[in-house]
Amino acid sequence: MRLSLKRLPSRVKRAARFEIHAHWRRQPLVLGSVFYESFSGNGMLDNPEALFRELLAAPDLKHLTHIWALSDLHQYRAAVEEFADDPRVTFVRYGSAAYYRALATSQYLVNNATFPYDFSKRPGQVYLNTWHGTPLKRMGYDIDGGALATANIVRNFVQADYLLAANEFMTDQMYRTGYKLDGLYRGAIVEEGYPRLDRQFLDDAQREDVRRRLVASGIPLGDRKIVLYAPTWKGQVFGRPEDDLDAMLAHIAQVEERIDTSRYAVLVKTHQSVHALAADRPELARMLVPNEIPTNLVLGATDILVSDYSSIFFDFLRTGRPILFFTPDLADYAGTRGLYFEPDEWPGPVLMSAGELGDALAAVAEDGDRVPSEASERYLAMQHRFTPYDDGSAAARIVDIVFRGVREGYRLRTSLDDDGREKILLYLGGMRPNGITTSALNLLNNLDHERYDVSAFFAQSNSTAAIGKQEQIHPAVRQFPRVGGMNGAKLRHLARHLDFRRGRTAQHAETAASNQLWDDEWYRCFGDSRFDYVVDFSGYGPFWAILLLHSPDAQRAIWLHNDLASDAHREVNGEKRMLHSLTQLFTLYAQYDHLVSVSPTLSDVNRASLAEFAPPEKFLSALNTVDAEHILQNAKGDLRREAFDEEAGSVPDWAETLLAPADDVTTFVNVGRLSPEKNQERLIRAFAQVHAENPKTRLVLVGAGPLQEHLEGIVARLGLQGSVYLTGMQRNPHAIMAKADCFVLSSDYEGQPMVILEALVLDLPIVTVEFASAKNALPAGTGLVVPQSVDGVADGMRAFLRGEVPAGAFDWAGYNRKAVGEFYRAIGAQPVVAAAPEVEASVPAAIALDAPDAPEAVAAPEVASAAEAASGAAAAE
């Protein structure tokens, strides 16, 4: 209660903000209004500032009104005071009620970074994203694990009508590749130079004006020339820099010892994200360039630039003045963040120590402030490549295109969404380590990415386990992690929740207000993106199923991983916890084009049990794929190293047992979460019978879960210690499976048991109890299906000991071809045709041992896999 009360003020404030934003989103747009934001309100800066001044001075655009977002109106009072007498210009505090009013009602939106999570462009608004520089350091997906930080950036980009690119490299490397806009972006990329560079074209009077502003800020510049040190931010996450200001001060001191400080003043221009830290250091007062002075004005007055990996050097190229690079952390930075160009390509000397930098600066000064001769060729080449359109009039051209609607004769890149590939969007679920996530990741690995443009959708999570799964998404896949929440009035959301409770989920588009709520959320997440096929691969959440139904025209499919009618009525601790949620999901099935089960048998079950919700022709099947290469690689893992217990400082007994030579001992293995539906208790009791008859046997249970203590108690009561081992959660269960002789599955119910496929890849003979999709999972002549009883499982293990459970060769490559082909057909991407005979032959029914023709069991809200056991995570989405 104390924690809830503590959070109450912030929750009330957040709710009020959403309500204010929702109110203004219902009001008419203010035609002719332009809203500017630069670095989340961190000053009147960069490209937005240059465009603002161009618009303000244009005689034919005097009807426009201008609103600037600033994080602190007092801190940036110079900007406020400059335009105090101009009725066309107003200022709002970033994040305030006035901010959200401007964001929701302005006709034009101009930003050099990103608007917040709850931003969603309204019809009639024109969004220009200028970005903030040509990158030297890698961006977006070009960074290892970079997809984690792209969510709000890509979300902003796909809503933008215009993206600015200073050059072709920025278009191709950053926008198209780094942020995966190729094949998706429907707006225009404008390659007409960077407006902010116009500010660098200064005459003598303008240079002196900049110098006076620097002096007025407290910098004792005098008549000295300016050496500007402009390092980039450091760190993996923008907004949490790790710059060491003490080290920077020490470096500057060493540099100043080596140059003539009566002729040259070293000034520091920090990145926006670290300026507040630097401003608090009194030692920097004599050299720190104020944030409110636009960087490019300072560059126009700078004689020599010193940078590291900042894109600022691309801007400075246009001046033709010397650039030096100070990179003492080059090896670490290049290794972690990565660079687009090697140091030997840079347009100036690259120095590793402050002493070398000071000496190099002294040499440049001695040579009349000219570009060092050894770098002049590289300098000219980069100048030609990266600033070809910067002639002092870029802002005028951008204003022509965006505000006057003039396109003819200008360099615009359009139709990036038309690269010939069909587009698939898959909702992956919660990205928890369970079978559905494993199946989704396997599918993404097996799709043809040259033929299909694939995007993945899921809720962004701070969970380490979920992030780990996100990092496993195939690198060709574009990611849309859902960040933030739905816009709209609280009363409208209350009505939405009441509709769900009253069983009216299927009426999500019945009223204009409700339909708009969902349409707005789709646009907030995906902007103007278009997909040919929209797939709810998780298939358990009504919220996500409704959202996908609000995509622009597409074929829509939803996955049925289990016997969902049985799932809905299954009791857990006396409660049917999924009854209402799944029943509401079923009412949406009629609005989907394809209802896809993960095996033919399961499709028959769902077609019959869900007949009241959709016609029979909508029910299809598509087998899950298997990531065989990854499994085989894992199987080669060093079990001693992987099982080593850091806390105990030793290898656990079960691992020592598996590692010890024992050719005459038979090892049975089971992999799965230790939970009721997996019924490992039945397996243990069956093994007790077999072990009493044949003591040279052992059973290894891999996984964790709520029944671990209960199962350990059963092992103890049956006197099976030393013969039955519970390994707990393991990072690499495949290395354990590879040490076993036979895989045994005793689950009460499964969808398509992925762990059977994983055992097949490892050439393990398989004994499984009967359930709906067991036979579909086993190739012909492979494995043994037994009744769901202790005696049945025991008989299956006895059959293996007699050599009566064939392993057979599993053609996993052929199986995957079949499964992927079924996926394409199931979503409507290919016509329904018979599978190739040689592929079909790899996955028919298994041998049965006293098994009934009709399945007795029902399926669980999950797909079992070894990955699930590795994590011990909950299975249901």
mmCIF file of C-alpha atoms in Angstrom, residues 431 433 437-438 441-442 444-445 465-475 479 627 630 867:
data_model
loop_
_atom_site.group_PDB
_atom_site.id
_atom_site.type_symbol
_atom_site.label_atom_id
_atom_site.label_comp_id
_atom_site.label_asym_id
_atom_site.label_seq_id
_atom_site.Cartn_x
_atom_site.Cartn_y
_atom_site.Cartn_z
ATOM 1 C CA MET A 431 9.002 -12.845 -26.051
ATOM 2 C CA PRO A 433 11.458 -17.993 -23.110
ATOM 3 C CA THR A 437 8.835 -17.800 -28.783
ATOM 4 C CA THR A 438 11.183 -20.612 -29.833
ATOM 5 C CA LEU A 441 12.392 -17.441 -33.758
ATOM 6 C CA ASN A 442 12.867 -20.666 -35.690
ATOM 7 C CA LEU A 444 12.079 -16.159 -38.711
ATOM 8 C CA ASN A 445 15.345 -18.001 -39.304
ATOM 9 C CA ALA A 465 15.058 -13.034 -20.554
ATOM 10 C CA ALA A 466 12.801 -11.234 -23.051
ATOM 11 C CA ILE A 467 15.671 -9.040 -24.251
ATOM 12 C CA GLY A 468 17.763 -12.168 -24.711
ATOM 13 C CA LYS A 469 15.081 -13.602 -26.975
ATOM 14 C CA GLN A 470 14.745 -10.329 -28.857
ATOM 15 C CA GLU A 471 18.465 -10.412 -29.555
ATOM 16 C CA GLN A 472 17.984 -13.803 -31.227
ATOM 17 C CA ILE A 473 15.649 -12.409 -33.891
ATOM 18 C CA HIS A 474 17.080 -12.979 -37.358
ATOM 19 C CA PRO A 475 19.160 -9.934 -38.405
ATOM 20 C CA GLN A 479 11.584 -5.026 -35.342
ATOM 21 C CA ASP A 627 16.467 -24.563 -35.828
ATOM 22 C CA HIS A 630 21.635 -24.196 -33.628
ATOM 23 C CA ALA A 867 14.485 -23.586 -24.674
#
